[in-house]
PDB file of C-alpha atoms in Angstrom:
ATOM      1  CA  MET A 686      -3.641   8.655  -2.589  1.00  0.00           C
ATOM      2  CA  LYS A 687      -6.785   8.429  -1.004  1.00  0.00           C
ATOM      3  CA  ILE A 688      -9.410   5.756  -0.853  1.00  0.00           C
ATOM      4  CA  VAL A 689     -12.895   6.908   0.312  1.00  0.00           C
ATOM      5  CA  VAL A 690     -15.970   4.877   1.186  1.00  0.00           C
ATOM      6  CA  THR A 691     -19.142   6.036   2.548  1.00  0.00           C
ATOM      7  CA  VAL A 692     -20.716   3.721   5.309  1.00  0.00           C
ATOM      8  CA  ALA A 693     -24.534   4.047   5.856  1.00  0.00           C
ATOM      9  CA  ALA A 694     -23.636   3.782   9.789  1.00  0.00           C
ATOM     10  CA  PRO A 695     -23.214   6.276  12.526  1.00  0.00           C
ATOM     11  CA  VAL A 696     -19.308   7.240  13.140  1.00  0.00           C
ATOM     12  CA  GLU A 697     -19.198   5.378  16.385  1.00  0.00           C
ATOM     13  CA  ALA A 698     -20.364   2.282  14.689  1.00  0.00           C
ATOM     14  CA  VAL A 699     -17.607   2.448  12.109  1.00  0.00           C
ATOM     15  CA  TRP A 700     -15.063   3.554  14.368  1.00  0.00           C
ATOM     16  CA  ASP A 701     -15.836   0.210  16.840  1.00  0.00           C
ATOM     17  CA  ALA A 702     -15.676  -1.817  13.609  1.00  0.00           C
ATOM     18  CA  LEU A 703     -11.882   0.055  13.080  1.00  0.00           C
ATOM     19  CA  ARG A 704     -10.851  -0.699  16.599  1.00  0.00           C
ATOM     20  CA  ASN A 705     -12.694  -4.049  18.002  1.00  0.00           C
ATOM     21  CA  LYS A 706     -10.481  -6.818  17.315  1.00  0.00           C
ATOM     22  CA  GLU A 707     -13.241  -9.517  16.759  1.00  0.00           C
ATOM     23  CA  LYS A 708     -15.115  -7.163  14.563  1.00  0.00           C
ATOM     24  CA  ILE A 709     -11.866  -6.356  12.666  1.00  0.00           C
ATOM     25  CA  ARG A 710     -12.231 -10.374  11.949  1.00  0.00           C
ATOM     26  CA  HIS A 711     -15.666  -9.506  10.135  1.00  0.00           C
ATOM     27  CA  TRP A 712     -13.911  -7.528   7.234  1.00  0.00           C
ATOM     28  CA  HIS A 713     -10.138  -7.580   7.342  1.00  0.00           C
ATOM     29  CA  GLY A 714      -8.825 -10.052   4.724  1.00  0.00           C
ATOM     30  CA  TRP A 715      -9.875 -13.556   5.251  1.00  0.00           C
ATOM     31  CA  GLU A 716      -9.447 -16.475   7.390  1.00  0.00           C
ATOM     32  CA  TYR A 717      -6.256 -18.233   7.334  1.00  0.00           C
ATOM     33  CA  ASP A 718      -3.952 -19.888  10.072  1.00  0.00           C
ATOM     34  CA  GLY A 719       0.019 -19.858   9.908  1.00  0.00           C
ATOM     35  CA  PRO A 720       3.247 -19.917  11.923  1.00  0.00           C
ATOM     36  CA  ASP A 721       2.991 -16.592  12.561  1.00  0.00           C
ATOM     37  CA  GLY A 722      -0.252 -16.445  14.511  1.00  0.00           C
ATOM     38  CA  GLY A 723      -2.652 -16.396  11.019  1.00  0.00           C
ATOM     39  CA  LEU A 724      -5.331 -13.740  10.598  1.00  0.00           C
ATOM     40  CA  GLU A 725      -5.162 -12.871  14.942  1.00  0.00           C
ATOM     41  CA  GLN A 726      -1.519 -11.861  14.750  1.00  0.00           C
ATOM     42  CA  GLU A 727      -2.097  -9.835  11.404  1.00  0.00           C
ATOM     43  CA  ILE A 728      -4.842  -7.605  12.924  1.00  0.00           C
ATOM     44  CA  ASP A 729      -2.803  -7.062  16.096  1.00  0.00           C
ATOM     45  CA  LEU A 730       0.218  -5.917  14.109  1.00  0.00           C
ATOM     46  CA  ILE A 731      -1.482  -3.930  11.663  1.00  0.00           C
ATOM     47  CA  TYR A 732      -4.300  -2.030  13.814  1.00  0.00           C
ATOM     48  CA  PHE A 733      -2.706  -1.856  17.486  1.00  0.00           C
ATOM     49  CA  THR A 734       1.040  -2.870  17.635  1.00  0.00           C
ATOM     50  CA  GLN A 735       2.247   0.219  16.056  1.00  0.00           C
ATOM     51  CA  ALA A 736      -0.840   2.080  15.603  1.00  0.00           C
ATOM     52  CA  VAL A 737      -1.932   5.774  17.021  1.00  0.00           C
ATOM     53  CA  GLU A 738      -5.266   6.910  17.483  1.00  0.00           C
ATOM     54  CA  ASP A 739      -6.386  10.453  17.729  1.00  0.00           C
ATOM     55  CA  GLY A 740     -10.070  11.077  18.187  1.00  0.00           C
ATOM     56  CA  THR A 741     -11.614   8.844  15.182  1.00  0.00           C
ATOM     57  CA  THR A 742      -8.162   9.227  13.073  1.00  0.00           C
ATOM     58  CA  LEU A 743      -6.074   6.211  13.099  1.00  0.00           C
ATOM     59  CA  THR A 744      -2.492   6.297  11.788  1.00  0.00           C
ATOM     60  CA  LEU A 745      -0.938   2.992  11.027  1.00  0.00           C
ATOM     61  CA  GLY A 746       3.142   2.116  11.628  1.00  0.00           C
ATOM     62  CA  ASN A 747       3.627   2.400   8.162  1.00  0.00           C
ATOM     63  CA  GLY A 748       1.916   5.749   7.929  1.00  0.00           C
ATOM     64  CA  ASP A 749      -1.114   4.816   6.371  1.00  0.00           C
ATOM     65  CA  GLN A 750      -4.175   6.846   8.115  1.00  0.00           C
ATOM     66  CA  PHE A 751      -7.976   6.015   8.384  1.00  0.00           C
ATOM     67  CA  VAL A 752     -10.072   9.229   9.232  1.00  0.00           C
ATOM     68  CA  VAL A 753     -13.723   8.649   9.994  1.00  0.00           C
ATOM     69  CA  GLU A 754     -16.113  11.419   9.916  1.00  0.00           C
ATOM     70  CA  PRO A 755     -19.867  12.223   9.821  1.00  0.00           C
ATOM     71  CA  VAL A 756     -21.411  12.744   6.423  1.00  0.00           C
ATOM     72  CA  GLU A 757     -25.122  13.009   5.376  1.00  0.00           C
ATOM     73  CA  GLY A 758     -26.533   9.267   5.590  1.00  0.00           C
ATOM     74  CA  GLY A 759     -23.909   7.768   7.713  1.00  0.00           C
ATOM     75  CA  ALA A 760     -19.926   7.907   7.838  1.00  0.00           C
ATOM     76  CA  ARG A 761     -17.090   8.658   5.406  1.00  0.00           C
ATOM     77  CA  ILE A 762     -13.565   6.580   5.753  1.00  0.00           C
ATOM     78  CA  THR A 763     -10.915   8.395   4.064  1.00  0.00           C
ATOM     79  CA  LEU A 764      -7.618   6.372   3.965  1.00  0.00           C
ATOM     80  CA  THR A 765      -4.895   8.087   2.925  1.00  0.00           C
ATOM     81  CA  ARG A 766      -1.951   5.996   1.950  1.00  0.00           C
ATOM     82  CA  ALA A 767       1.740   7.247   2.978  1.00  0.00           C
ATOM     83  CA  PRO A 768       3.773   8.003  -0.063  1.00  0.00           C
ATOM     84  CA  MET A 769       6.342   5.514  -1.527  1.00  0.00           C
ATOM     85  CA  GLY A 770       9.787   5.853  -0.030  1.00  0.00           C
ATOM     86  CA  ALA A 771       8.017   6.076   3.451  1.00  0.00           C
ATOM     87  CA  ASN A 772       9.009   2.227   3.850  1.00  0.00           C
ATOM     88  CA  PRO A 773      11.207   1.611   0.931  1.00  0.00           C
ATOM     89  CA  GLU A 774      11.159  -2.509   1.749  1.00  0.00           C
ATOM     90  CA  TRP A 775       7.453  -1.843   1.071  1.00  0.00           C
ATOM     91  CA  ASP A 776       7.498  -0.073  -1.918  1.00  0.00           C
ATOM     92  CA  ALA A 777       7.721  -2.934  -4.566  1.00  0.00           C
ATOM     93  CA  TYR A 778       4.353  -4.085  -2.928  1.00  0.00           C
ATOM     94  CA  TYR A 779       2.679  -0.121  -3.099  1.00  0.00           C
ATOM     95  CA  ASP A 780       0.201  -1.296  -5.525  1.00  0.00           C
ATOM     96  CA  ASP A 781      -0.744  -4.540  -4.032  1.00  0.00           C
ATOM     97  CA  VAL A 782      -1.626  -3.042  -0.361  1.00  0.00           C
ATOM     98  CA  THR A 783      -3.356  -0.388  -2.361  1.00  0.00           C
ATOM     99  CA  GLU A 784      -5.427  -2.915  -3.920  1.00  0.00           C
ATOM    100  CA  GLY A 785      -5.854  -4.643  -0.749  1.00  0.00           C
ATOM    101  CA  TRP A 786      -7.386  -1.614   1.253  1.00  0.00           C
ATOM    102  CA  ILE A 787     -10.060  -1.146  -1.506  1.00  0.00           C
ATOM    103  CA  THR A 788     -11.031  -4.441  -0.936  1.00  0.00           C
ATOM    104  CA  PHE A 789     -10.916  -4.477   2.934  1.00  0.00           C
ATOM    105  CA  LEU A 790     -12.902  -1.081   3.147  1.00  0.00           C
ATOM    106  CA  HIS A 791     -15.576  -2.299   0.849  1.00  0.00           C
ATOM    107  CA  GLN A 792     -15.640  -5.474   3.044  1.00  0.00           C
ATOM    108  CA  LEU A 793     -15.983  -3.418   6.306  1.00  0.00           C
ATOM    109  CA  ARG A 794     -18.625  -1.294   4.756  1.00  0.00           C
ATOM    110  CA  PHE A 795     -20.465  -4.825   4.080  1.00  0.00           C
ATOM    111  CA  ALA A 796     -20.188  -6.001   7.090  1.00  0.00           C
ATOM    112  CA  VAL A 797     -21.443  -3.147   9.272  1.00  0.00           C
ATOM    113  CA  GLU A 798     -24.394  -2.305   6.635  1.00  0.00           C
ATOM    114  CA  ARG A 799     -25.385  -5.703   6.210  1.00  0.00           C
ATOM    115  CA  HIS A 800     -24.008  -8.100   8.855  1.00  0.00           C
ATOM    116  CA  PRO A 801     -23.441  -5.732  12.204  1.00  0.00           C
ATOM    117  CA  GLY A 802     -21.917  -8.202  14.863  1.00  0.00           C
ATOM    118  CA  ASP A 803     -22.241 -11.215  12.653  1.00  0.00           C
ATOM    119  CA  PRO A 804     -19.134 -13.952  12.099  1.00  0.00           C
ATOM    120  CA  ARG A 805     -18.414 -14.728   8.707  1.00  0.00           C
ATOM    121  CA  HIS A 806     -16.682 -17.715   7.188  1.00  0.00           C
ATOM    122  CA  THR A 807     -14.135 -16.901   4.219  1.00  0.00           C
ATOM    123  CA  LEU A 808     -12.870 -18.500   1.339  1.00  0.00           C
ATOM    124  CA  PHE A 809      -9.572 -17.276  -0.779  1.00  0.00           C
ATOM    125  CA  PHE A 810      -8.176 -17.892  -3.982  1.00  0.00           C
ATOM    126  CA  SER A 811      -5.575 -16.707  -6.131  1.00  0.00           C
ATOM    127  CA  GLY A 812      -3.456 -17.417  -8.845  1.00  0.00           C
ATOM    128  CA  THR A 813      -1.434 -16.097 -11.975  1.00  0.00           C
ATOM    129  CA  GLY A 814      -2.636 -15.683 -15.691  1.00  0.00           C
ATOM    130  CA  ALA A 815      -3.874 -13.381 -18.305  1.00  0.00           C
ATOM    131  CA  LEU A 816      -7.690 -14.445 -17.754  1.00  0.00           C
ATOM    132  CA  SER A 817      -9.909 -12.211 -15.499  1.00  0.00           C
ATOM    133  CA  PRO A 818     -11.942 -14.453 -13.503  1.00  0.00           C
ATOM    134  CA  ILE A 819     -14.501 -11.537 -13.946  1.00  0.00           C
ATOM    135  CA  SER A 820     -15.061 -11.887 -17.559  1.00  0.00           C
ATOM    136  CA  GLU A 821     -14.678 -15.822 -17.484  1.00  0.00           C
ATOM    137  CA  LEU A 822     -17.535 -15.795 -14.615  1.00  0.00           C
ATOM    138  CA  GLY A 823     -19.754 -13.432 -16.696  1.00  0.00           C
ATOM    139  CA  ILE A 824     -19.974 -11.224 -14.143  1.00  0.00           C
ATOM    140  CA  PRO A 825     -21.858  -8.081 -14.974  1.00  0.00           C
ATOM    141  CA  LEU A 826     -19.935  -4.743 -15.446  1.00  0.00           C
ATOM    142  CA  GLU A 827     -22.523  -2.547 -14.037  1.00  0.00           C
ATOM    143  CA  PRO A 828     -22.636   0.431 -11.379  1.00  0.00           C
ATOM    144  CA  ALA A 829     -22.989  -0.011  -7.753  1.00  0.00           C
ATOM    145  CA  GLY A 830     -26.727  -0.982  -6.964  1.00  0.00           C
ATOM    146  CA  THR A 831     -27.234  -2.779  -9.994  1.00  0.00           C
ATOM    147  CA  PRO A 832     -29.381  -6.107  -9.294  1.00  0.00           C
ATOM    148  CA  TYR A 833     -28.069  -9.585 -11.426  1.00  0.00           C
ATOM    149  CA  GLU A 834     -29.010 -12.911 -11.666  1.00  0.00           C
ATOM    150  CA  LEU A 835     -26.446 -15.344 -13.214  1.00  0.00           C
ATOM    151  CA  ASP A 836     -25.058 -19.260 -12.751  1.00  0.00           C
ATOM    152  CA  LEU A 837     -22.057 -18.791 -10.415  1.00  0.00           C
ATOM    153  CA  VAL A 838     -19.913 -21.947 -10.637  1.00  0.00           C
ATOM    154  CA  GLY A 839     -22.904 -24.160 -10.875  1.00  0.00           C
ATOM    155  CA  GLN A 840     -24.981 -22.368  -8.550  1.00  0.00           C
ATOM    156  CA  SER A 841     -28.001 -20.053  -9.313  1.00  0.00           C
ATOM    157  CA  VAL A 842     -27.377 -16.854  -7.526  1.00  0.00           C
ATOM    158  CA  GLN A 843     -29.025 -13.276  -7.232  1.00  0.00           C
ATOM    159  CA  GLY A 844     -27.787  -9.955  -5.694  1.00  0.00           C
ATOM    160  CA  GLU A 845     -26.613  -6.595  -6.524  1.00  0.00           C
ATOM    161  CA  VAL A 846     -23.147  -5.045  -7.394  1.00  0.00           C
ATOM    162  CA  TRP A 847     -21.734  -3.802  -4.441  1.00  0.00           C
ATOM    163  CA  TYR A 848     -18.962  -1.689  -6.098  1.00  0.00           C
ATOM    164  CA  THR A 849     -16.613  -1.494  -8.682  1.00  0.00           C
ATOM    165  CA  SER A 850     -12.948  -0.103  -9.019  1.00  0.00           C
ATOM    166  CA  GLU A 851     -10.543  -0.279 -11.894  1.00  0.00           C
ATOM    167  CA  HIS A 852      -9.298  -3.663 -10.735  1.00  0.00           C
ATOM    168  CA  GLN A 853     -12.033  -5.165  -8.797  1.00  0.00           C
ATOM    169  CA  ILE A 854     -15.929  -6.066  -8.496  1.00  0.00           C
ATOM    170  CA  GLY A 855     -17.800  -6.788  -5.393  1.00  0.00           C
ATOM    171  CA  LEU A 856     -21.344  -8.647  -5.523  1.00  0.00           C
ATOM    172  CA  THR A 857     -23.696  -9.346  -3.161  1.00  0.00           C
ATOM    173  CA  VAL A 858     -24.558 -13.205  -2.913  1.00  0.00           C
ATOM    174  CA  ASP A 859     -28.060 -14.052  -1.465  1.00  0.00           C
ATOM    175  CA  ALA A 860     -26.899 -18.042  -1.790  1.00  0.00           C
ATOM    176  CA  TRP A 861     -24.416 -17.376   0.956  1.00  0.00           C
ATOM    177  CA  GLY A 862     -26.837 -15.864   3.610  1.00  0.00           C
ATOM    178  CA  ASN A 863     -26.602 -12.738   1.898  1.00  0.00           C
ATOM    179  CA  GLY A 864     -22.920 -12.988   1.408  1.00  0.00           C
ATOM    180  CA  LEU A 865     -20.114 -11.365  -0.566  1.00  0.00           C
ATOM    181  CA  LEU A 866     -17.897 -12.089  -3.462  1.00  0.00           C
ATOM    182  CA  VAL A 867     -14.846  -9.638  -4.317  1.00  0.00           C
ATOM    183  CA  LEU A 868     -13.016 -10.643  -7.579  1.00  0.00           C
ATOM    184  CA  SER A 869      -9.796  -8.881  -8.744  1.00  0.00           C
ATOM    185  CA  HIS A 870      -7.517  -9.275 -11.580  1.00  0.00           C
ATOM    186  CA  LEU A 871      -4.446  -7.184 -12.747  1.00  0.00           C
ATOM    187  CA  PRO A 872      -3.326  -8.211 -16.461  1.00  0.00           C
ATOM    188  CA  PRO A 873      -0.101  -9.040 -17.099  1.00  0.00           C
ATOM    189  CA  GLY A 874       2.484  -5.849 -16.984  1.00  0.00           C
ATOM    190  CA  GLU A 875       5.990  -4.869 -15.460  1.00  0.00           C
ATOM    191  CA  GLN A 876       4.865  -5.408 -12.121  1.00  0.00           C
ATOM    192  CA  LYS A 877       3.052  -8.606 -12.655  1.00  0.00           C
ATOM    193  CA  PRO A 878       4.446 -10.264 -15.814  1.00  0.00           C
ATOM    194  CA  GLU A 879       1.951 -13.138 -15.446  1.00  0.00           C
ATOM    195  CA  GLY A 880      -1.310 -11.336 -14.169  1.00  0.00           C
ATOM    196  CA  ALA A 881      -2.771 -11.747 -11.060  1.00  0.00           C
ATOM    197  CA  SER A 882      -6.261 -12.890  -9.850  1.00  0.00           C
ATOM    198  CA  MET A 883      -8.036 -13.420  -6.592  1.00  0.00           C
ATOM    199  CA  ALA A 884     -11.372 -14.140  -5.146  1.00  0.00           C
ATOM    200  CA  ILE A 885     -12.600 -13.586  -1.772  1.00  0.00           C
ATOM    201  CA  LEU A 886     -15.915 -15.113  -0.773  1.00  0.00           C
ATOM    202  CA  SER A 887     -17.705 -14.357   2.415  1.00  0.00           C
ATOM    203  CA  LEU A 888     -20.448 -16.593   3.734  1.00  0.00           C
ATOM    204  CA  TYR A 889     -22.802 -16.091   6.755  1.00  0.00           C
ATOM    205  CA  GLY A 890     -25.206 -18.474   8.502  1.00  0.00           C
ATOM    206  CA  ASP A 891     -25.533 -22.155   7.905  1.00  0.00           C
ATOM    207  CA  VAL A 892     -23.947 -22.144   4.339  1.00  0.00           C
ATOM    208  CA  ASP A 893     -22.155 -25.413   3.405  1.00  0.00           C
ATOM    209  CA  ARG A 894     -18.496 -23.896   3.402  1.00  0.00           C
ATOM    210  CA  ASP A 895     -17.138 -27.124   2.100  1.00  0.00           C
ATOM    211  CA  GLU A 896     -19.296 -27.477  -0.546  1.00  0.00           C
ATOM    212  CA  VAL A 897     -18.928 -23.897  -1.779  1.00  0.00           C
ATOM    213  CA  ASP A 898     -15.336 -24.801  -1.606  1.00  0.00           C
ATOM    214  CA  ALA A 899     -15.061 -27.924  -3.431  1.00  0.00           C
ATOM    215  CA  ARG A 900     -17.023 -26.137  -6.533  1.00  0.00           C
ATOM    216  CA  TRP A 901     -14.742 -23.131  -6.538  1.00  0.00           C
ATOM    217  CA  ARG A 902     -11.442 -24.774  -6.199  1.00  0.00           C
ATOM    218  CA  THR A 903     -12.226 -27.238  -9.023  1.00  0.00           C
ATOM    219  CA  TRP A 904     -13.017 -24.176 -11.419  1.00  0.00           C
ATOM    220  CA  TRP A 905     -10.311 -21.932 -10.087  1.00  0.00           C
ATOM    221  CA  ASP A 906      -7.343 -24.581 -10.147  1.00  0.00           C
ATOM    222  CA  GLN A 907      -8.497 -25.403 -13.775  1.00  0.00           C
ATOM    223  CA  ARG A 908      -7.723 -21.790 -14.867  1.00  0.00           C
ATOM    224  CA  TYR A 909      -5.330 -20.683 -12.135  1.00  0.00           C
ATOM    225  CA  PRO A 910      -3.252 -23.478 -11.438  1.00  0.00           C
ATOM    226  CA  GLU A 911       0.013 -21.349 -10.149  1.00  0.00           C
ATOM    227  CA  LYS A 912      -0.675 -19.988  -6.620  1.00  0.00           C
ATOM    228  CA  LEU A 913       0.021 -16.311  -6.413  1.00  0.00           C
ATOM    229  CA  ASN A 914       2.630 -15.097  -4.010  1.00  0.00           C
ATOM    230  CA  LEU A 915       1.003 -11.730  -2.818  1.00  0.00           C
ATOM    231  CA  PHE A 916       4.467 -10.426  -1.967  1.00  0.00           C
ATOM    232  CA  ASP A 917       6.557 -11.734  -4.923  1.00  0.00           C
TER     233      ASP A 917
END
């Protein structure tokens, strides 16, 4: 399986975003601490400890491979997923990892195009349930680039649709210092019998992170009281 994202920036800038640890923090995942070192240790493990560079090709320890190449208007990132069976211990999470890469590559594009070098602050929410946060929030299912205005958890915001995929949507949010909201929902099925929903909020500048967190946590916990175990 391949995931392809085109970034309006030179190959050198996109490659630097993949190889500079501080810049990876600006798009990979979300901020968290933990006994294993949190986000910093995760970045080191994924992108450096077992990764191999060859020009502008990066092959990760699990076999996933990034290729960055020039195209008209910028650079194209092609992520080719390792086939199932390459790491049997992770086969059960193959689709989860794929969804994660879709999110992260679009967050990389956002960081490079809209906030080159800017630090971000993130909020992360997850939970189980049949309700999609995309529909619950009245998010417009429009093509990328479509402008929108709506009331988002008690805050009037505007921006544009950043990307859409089968299970995800990304929106720029002007009120978050030109931030980014990513929402995903997997309906109940064989792999996720209770369904699975997540939200990643990327905030910039002097936005009051605690105030945004309080509003979103109240809204989220009312609908998704059971936290999602990402690898359960």
